[in-house]
Amino acid sequence: MAPSNPTGDVKSADLDLVGRIRSGDGAAFETLYRQHATRLYNLASRMMGAHGEADDLLQDIFLLAYRKLGSFRGESSLGTWLYRLAMNHCLDVLRNRQTRMGQQTDSLDEPDAAPVASPVPVLGAVSRIDLERAIDSLPPACRAAFLLHDVEGFGHQEVGTMLGISEGTSKSQVHKARMRIRWYLANGAKRAES
Amino acid sequence: MNCADLNEALVDLVDGRLDGAGQRTVERHLEGCANCRALVEDLRSIRAAAFMLDRREPKAETWSKVKAAIAAEPASRGRLLDMGARRGGVNWPVWLGAAAALILATVIGLLPLMNRTPPAHDDTAQQATDAAQPTVDSVTAEFEAAEKHYQKAIDDLQTIANKDTGELDPQVAAVLQKNLTVIDQAITESRAALRSQPSSANAQSGLFEALRSKVALLQQTVELINEMRKGNQAEAGRRAQTLSQ
């Protein structure tokens, strides 16, 4: 994966690709799409949960990227820039949805899930479906950090750059997400089955 | 180390990023604390399961929609994005002010479509919609009529280009035509989707979106040409006068 502080070669390649797109090279834009669409689609899909807007969001994200390419300066890798733009857009959409539904958005200092104290592991094999539901239940900000770090495999420094938070806050959000997922899988999933 | 100390090290521990000394300290605590051992094991299970989640692929048609939307975008720095070929930038010359009048006439012909409200996404609500509301069929028919008008404008443009090749950059016409082709492809695909699922709100919405993209491209073309006209009013005026004759 491209680092958030790109090396000279990466930076040069990114700036070259952006330059070609801005010069009217549609094939260069397709290259950008092919490189990042699947990963962004997975992010958008899981950020939106069961609400099924991922294809529309992906379209919006690449349209936004095209409009904002002029602001790319190579300070981070093009991938990091693109994921930051994508996550900001997803969080905006979620905020707007929550505002319409009269819900409160989560803040970074939201309390952690109640700890599950057990002398033996409470989780067996974690099923994909249960995990997807647990991720869907997370507050947006910590869901974003969890998806970027644990699902997509970005480092905390990159996650911080993408979400506009510090590396330490990224760690804190990922930890909070894991604890909430553990609680959900130990309690919420069982309640849903009964 | 106690349980609270471990909590601070949990993220790095689960991610395998503790240094040797830190790792040994944590392991000593875990040997004597069953609750923390269980917690670490659970968090590692979650971490592993998250990394193994399946990869979802976007629909193939999403790229077509992105291409159509980009093709309809205002050109950056006065350049259209060529969605059809791999080559360098297109230099828009100061050319054919008359083209603005030609395409403007086309857009005027399409204006009734540009203010259409997209169909309701709820199929039940759609069925209850007043019969006086535009249907996909009626809008498509209007569009096809307008499309013929548009095609005439393109043909006229080509005639001028053929007569006056010294001033019309063929690359410009080619890029414009390729972008229109991309949008036309999206329209064709949307119509096919609507034929297979006539009552699908998504298919209806897709067709409207593709049609609006084409209208938007025409709008942007006019704006672009108008900008070029600002750079050479004398030439634009002469061409407009030629056209009006």
XYZ file of C-alpha atoms in Angstrom:
439
model
C 0.000 0.000 0.000
C 1.189 3.508 -0.695
C 2.546 5.311 2.345
C 0.970 8.551 3.511
C 4.264 10.329 2.981
C 5.084 9.151 -0.496
C 8.601 8.489 -1.672
C 9.934 10.521 -4.568
C 8.969 7.864 -7.136
C 5.444 7.430 -5.773
C 4.938 11.172 -5.499
C 6.218 11.665 -9.007
C 3.959 8.895 -10.378
C 0.933 10.301 -8.530
C 1.559 13.831 -9.742
C 2.095 12.528 -13.263
C -1.225 10.644 -13.189
C -3.064 13.692 -11.856
C -1.401 15.879 -14.460
C -2.495 13.547 -17.255
C -6.070 13.525 -16.000
C -6.135 17.292 -15.745
C -4.758 17.493 -19.273
C -7.763 15.591 -20.557
C -6.461 12.005 -20.571
C -9.521 9.869 -19.874
C -7.469 6.666 -19.831
C -5.475 8.069 -16.897
C -8.716 8.616 -15.028
C -9.732 5.043 -15.763
C -6.375 3.928 -14.336
C -7.174 5.818 -11.132
C -10.610 4.178 -11.018
C -9.293 0.660 -11.624
C -6.610 1.071 -8.960
C -8.942 2.162 -6.184
C -12.583 1.399 -7.043
C -12.855 -2.027 -5.385
C -11.265 -0.942 -2.140
C -13.293 2.271 -2.010
C -16.434 0.311 -2.833
C -15.808 -2.012 0.103
C -15.219 0.942 2.395
C -18.333 2.780 1.223
C -20.403 -0.369 1.352
C -19.469 -1.123 4.952
C -19.654 2.495 6.047
C -23.239 2.624 4.818
C -24.074 -0.768 6.336
C -27.351 -2.306 5.258
C -28.540 0.807 3.473
C -27.198 -0.198 0.074
C -25.941 2.969 -1.550
C -22.400 1.896 -2.249
C -22.497 2.068 -6.055
C -24.024 5.539 -5.980
C -21.491 6.601 -3.379
C -18.613 5.242 -5.463
C -19.847 7.276 -8.401
C -20.095 10.386 -6.207
C -16.618 9.792 -4.803
C -14.946 9.625 -8.223
C -16.886 12.627 -9.441
C -15.763 14.550 -6.356
C -12.205 13.349 -6.915
C -12.273 14.605 -10.495
C -13.555 17.986 -9.368
C -10.969 18.309 -6.601
C -7.916 16.874 -8.344
C -6.558 20.388 -8.693
C -6.130 20.522 -4.911
C -3.871 17.432 -4.858
C -0.321 18.592 -4.082
C 1.413 15.275 -3.466
C 1.754 15.894 0.285
C 0.257 12.444 0.848
C -0.047 9.610 -1.640
C -2.859 9.902 -4.166
C -4.465 6.831 -2.578
C -4.441 8.414 0.876
C -5.886 11.626 -0.585
C -8.604 9.663 -2.334
C -9.552 7.600 0.747
C -9.689 10.742 2.859
C -12.032 12.319 0.360
C -14.121 9.142 0.267
C -14.384 8.799 4.026
C -15.283 12.468 4.443
C -18.034 12.004 1.885
C -19.357 8.856 3.584
C -19.324 10.568 6.985
C -21.144 13.590 5.500
C -23.820 11.316 4.046
C -24.203 9.509 7.369
C -24.374 12.801 9.273
C -27.063 14.103 6.930
C -29.011 10.871 7.277
C -28.777 10.988 11.063
C -29.805 14.644 11.109
C -32.869 13.791 9.023
C -33.693 10.956 11.403
C -33.124 13.168 14.446
C -30.241 11.066 15.721
C -27.115 12.311 17.394
C -23.813 11.805 15.662
C -21.099 10.148 17.666
C -18.225 12.144 18.979
C -14.677 11.030 19.516
C -15.119 10.898 23.303
C -18.173 8.667 23.259
C -17.957 6.207 26.176
C -16.608 2.736 25.490
C -18.790 -0.335 25.485
C -19.219 -1.979 28.871
C -16.320 -4.406 29.327
C -17.093 -8.091 29.074
C -15.306 -9.754 31.980
C -14.846 -13.440 31.403
C -12.067 -15.855 32.324
C -12.572 -17.694 29.038
C -12.900 -16.281 25.518
C -16.519 -15.324 24.863
C -16.181 -15.642 21.121
C -15.788 -18.844 19.209
C -15.220 -18.682 15.487
C -16.458 -15.226 14.464
C -18.997 -15.596 11.676
C -18.799 -13.208 8.752
C -22.468 -12.288 8.998
C -22.304 -11.539 12.724
C -19.170 -9.478 12.228
C -20.771 -7.467 9.417
C -23.747 -6.747 11.701
C -21.448 -5.782 14.543
C -19.542 -3.376 12.279
C -22.861 -1.894 11.152
C -23.715 -1.216 14.793
C -20.581 0.891 15.393
C -20.737 4.692 15.609
C -19.537 6.153 12.274
C -16.223 7.614 13.443
C -14.980 4.463 15.088
C -16.432 2.337 12.279
C -14.344 4.378 9.836
C -11.137 3.803 11.798
C -11.875 0.085 12.218
C -12.617 -0.435 8.523
C -9.502 1.397 7.405
C -7.191 -0.345 9.881
C -8.535 -3.837 10.555
C -10.380 -4.554 7.295
C -8.354 -2.605 4.729
C -5.021 -2.913 6.483
C -3.870 0.705 6.581
C -1.477 1.758 9.351
C -2.587 4.087 12.125
C -0.587 6.976 10.691
C -2.398 6.650 7.354
C -5.754 6.190 9.066
C -5.056 9.390 10.993
C -4.258 11.243 7.783
C -7.373 9.922 6.079
C -9.689 10.804 8.946
C -7.991 14.033 9.978
C -7.121 12.696 13.447
C -3.886 11.882 15.250
C -2.252 8.465 15.140
C -3.071 8.041 18.838
C -6.728 8.837 18.246
C -6.779 6.291 15.454
C -5.497 3.635 17.868
C -8.070 4.673 20.428
C -10.912 4.486 17.906
C -9.836 1.076 16.622
C -9.599 -0.232 20.186
C -13.023 1.176 20.984
C -14.434 -0.476 17.871
C -12.949 -3.888 18.757
C -14.330 -3.682 22.294
C -17.778 -2.732 21.012
C -17.697 -5.570 18.497
C -16.728 -8.018 21.228
C -19.594 -6.783 23.355
C -22.009 -7.003 20.406
C -20.928 -10.505 19.483
C -21.129 -11.664 23.091
C -24.481 -10.003 23.832
C -26.190 -8.343 20.884
C -25.932 -11.292 18.505
C -27.308 -13.664 21.124
C -30.227 -11.308 21.825
C -30.959 -11.049 18.120
C -31.104 -14.851 17.846
C -33.554 -15.258 20.758
C 1.690 -4.472 35.064
C -1.973 -4.562 36.057
C -5.177 -4.879 33.963
C -5.468 -1.102 33.431
C -1.876 -0.932 32.143
C -2.620 -3.747 29.749
C -5.604 -1.856 28.374
C -3.264 0.867 27.084
C -1.063 -1.690 25.358
C -3.925 -3.753 23.921
C -4.021 -2.190 20.444
C -0.305 -2.649 19.862
C -0.409 -6.113 21.423
C -3.238 -7.328 19.169
C -1.568 -5.725 16.141
C 1.746 -7.390 17.024
C 3.546 -4.072 17.318
C 4.908 -4.283 20.854
C 8.670 -4.321 21.159
C 10.403 -7.271 22.829
C 10.458 -5.785 26.334
C 6.834 -4.679 26.130
C 5.793 -8.069 24.841
C 7.504 -9.878 27.740
C 5.897 -7.574 30.309
C 2.450 -8.193 28.847
C 2.986 -11.944 28.666
C 3.917 -12.038 32.361
C 0.621 -10.315 33.193
C -1.379 -12.596 30.926
C 0.059 -15.701 32.588
C -1.640 -14.700 35.820
C -4.840 -13.051 34.544
C -7.463 -15.255 32.871
C -9.794 -12.320 32.095
C -7.109 -10.455 30.173
C -6.049 -13.649 28.373
C -9.642 -14.198 27.253
C -9.950 -10.559 26.164
C -6.746 -10.680 24.106
C -7.806 -13.918 22.456
C -11.215 -12.470 21.550
C -9.714 -9.269 20.142
C -7.282 -11.304 18.043
C -10.210 -13.357 16.721
C -12.016 -10.146 15.745
C -8.877 -8.746 14.122
C -8.354 -11.934 12.084
C -12.012 -12.185 11.062
C -12.053 -8.528 9.970
C -9.039 -9.025 7.756
C -10.690 -12.077 6.184
C -13.974 -10.343 5.317
C -14.969 -10.911 1.724
C -14.160 -8.419 -1.011
C -17.174 -6.944 -2.750
C -16.977 -5.735 -6.319
C -18.788 -2.660 -7.635
C -21.242 -3.237 -10.467
C -19.653 -3.084 -13.905
C -22.170 -0.402 -14.919
C -20.845 1.891 -12.178
C -17.785 2.663 -14.302
C -20.080 3.507 -17.242
C -21.981 5.902 -14.998
C -18.772 7.463 -13.704
C -17.540 7.915 -17.276
C -20.811 9.519 -18.311
C -20.807 11.834 -15.295
C -17.192 12.858 -15.886
C -17.822 13.415 -19.575
C -20.544 15.870 -18.605
C -18.332 17.756 -16.154
C -17.017 21.244 -16.855
C -13.608 20.965 -18.420
C -10.728 21.824 -16.153
C -8.461 24.536 -17.503
C -10.605 24.686 -20.614
C -10.009 21.044 -21.516
C -12.439 18.203 -21.898
C -11.570 14.859 -20.350
C -11.221 12.416 -23.225
C -12.803 9.199 -21.930
C -11.990 7.283 -25.079
C -8.284 7.357 -25.745
C -4.907 7.445 -24.028
C -3.144 10.525 -25.166
C -2.171 13.963 -24.054
C -4.233 17.038 -23.562
C -6.453 18.632 -26.095
C -5.708 22.169 -27.032
C -8.915 24.021 -27.548
C -8.283 26.563 -30.235
C -10.165 29.763 -30.566
C -12.635 28.461 -33.069
C -16.081 28.608 -34.436
C -18.082 31.010 -32.404
C -20.865 29.791 -34.631
C -20.686 26.432 -32.896
C -21.964 28.075 -29.747
C -25.070 29.231 -31.553
C -25.571 25.821 -33.090
C -25.317 23.916 -29.861
C -27.164 26.573 -27.914
C -30.088 26.032 -30.272
C -29.900 22.353 -29.482
C -29.885 22.956 -25.749
C -32.893 25.218 -26.084
C -34.573 22.297 -27.798
C -33.723 20.128 -24.820
C -34.773 22.613 -22.164
C -38.107 20.933 -21.443
C -36.166 17.853 -20.384
C -33.705 19.656 -18.203
C -36.308 20.636 -15.627
C -37.852 17.228 -15.327
C -38.187 15.791 -11.862
C -36.767 12.302 -11.685
C -39.315 9.560 -11.086
C -40.141 8.662 -7.532
C -37.988 5.836 -6.194
C -40.920 4.184 -4.514
C -42.676 1.953 -7.045
C -46.020 2.153 -5.241
C -45.834 5.916 -5.160
C -44.875 5.905 -8.819
C -47.986 3.952 -9.746
C -50.109 6.485 -7.908
C -48.495 9.387 -9.715
C -50.835 11.654 -11.608
C -51.223 10.579 -15.228
C -50.318 14.094 -16.301
C -46.803 13.606 -14.942
C -44.124 12.803 -17.501
C -43.446 9.104 -17.946
C -40.190 7.535 -18.957
C -41.677 6.774 -22.377
C -42.882 10.317 -22.966
C -39.634 11.856 -21.803
C -37.622 9.389 -23.860
C -39.703 10.210 -26.935
C -39.163 13.910 -26.361
C -35.524 13.289 -25.881
C -35.233 11.271 -29.055
C -36.895 14.101 -30.975
C -34.509 16.566 -29.421
C -31.675 14.181 -30.136
C -32.435 14.407 -33.857
C -32.246 18.165 -33.573
C -28.959 17.774 -31.795
C -27.641 15.427 -34.449
C -28.432 18.028 -37.094
C -26.421 20.543 -35.139
C -23.517 18.119 -34.999
C -23.850 17.490 -38.735
C -23.839 21.231 -39.413
C -20.800 21.566 -37.222
C -19.076 18.847 -39.180
C -19.943 20.585 -42.435
C -18.342 23.758 -41.192
C -15.357 21.746 -40.041
C -14.964 20.172 -43.440
C -15.135 23.538 -45.161
C -12.855 25.283 -42.749
C -10.336 22.736 -41.553
C -7.789 25.424 -40.933
C -9.722 26.648 -37.922
C -11.425 23.589 -36.511
C -9.145 21.393 -34.459
C -10.140 17.812 -35.317
C -9.030 16.685 -31.864
C -11.634 18.907 -30.297
C -14.435 17.438 -32.361
C -13.105 13.935 -31.733
C -12.995 14.372 -27.961
C -16.466 15.842 -27.906
C -17.774 13.011 -30.037
C -16.096 10.343 -27.882
C -17.547 11.760 -24.708
C -20.952 11.832 -26.313
C -20.448 8.222 -27.338
C -19.743 7.273 -23.734
C -22.954 8.930 -22.635
C -24.888 7.349 -25.478
C -23.588 3.977 -24.345
C -24.859 4.680 -20.836
C -28.237 5.651 -22.303
C -28.344 2.447 -24.333
C -27.484 0.339 -21.288
C -30.083 2.157 -19.192
C -32.744 1.587 -21.828
C -31.843 -2.102 -21.961
C -32.103 -2.319 -18.175
C -35.494 -0.613 -18.308
C -36.706 -2.994 -21.004
C -35.824 -6.003 -18.873
C -37.320 -4.441 -15.723
C -39.992 -1.978 -16.865
C -41.328 -1.295 -13.376
C -37.955 -0.884 -11.697
C -37.555 2.529 -10.115
C -33.786 2.094 -10.241
C -33.850 1.380 -13.978
C -36.036 4.438 -14.580
C -33.770 6.539 -12.447
C -30.741 5.238 -14.367
C -32.212 6.282 -17.701
C -33.112 9.746 -16.455
C -29.634 10.108 -15.066
C -28.034 9.146 -18.363
C -30.299 11.522 -20.289
C -29.496 14.340 -17.917
C -25.798 13.618 -18.364
C -26.112 14.180 -22.088
C -27.995 17.419 -21.587
C -25.399 18.481 -19.038
C -22.590 17.817 -21.516
C -24.293 20.044 -24.032
C -24.662 22.728 -21.407
C -21.020 22.495 -20.518
C -20.020 22.577 -24.163
C -21.912 25.800 -24.599
C -20.290 27.282 -21.531
C -16.870 26.245 -22.750
C -17.388 27.678 -26.163
C -18.702 30.858 -24.621
C -15.512 31.122 -22.653
C -13.506 30.714 -25.815
C -15.650 33.334 -27.395
C -14.706 35.732 -24.655
C -11.115 35.289 -25.770
C -11.788 36.301 -29.365
C -14.985 38.224 -29.717
C -14.252 39.400 -33.248
C -13.869 35.874 -34.565
C -16.936 34.663 -32.659
C -19.014 37.557 -33.943
C -17.962 36.885 -37.503
C -18.896 33.210 -37.212
C -22.232 33.963 -35.564
C -22.986 36.393 -38.344
C -22.048 33.786 -40.937
C -24.357 31.310 -39.270
C -27.288 33.654 -39.150
C -27.025 34.084 -42.897
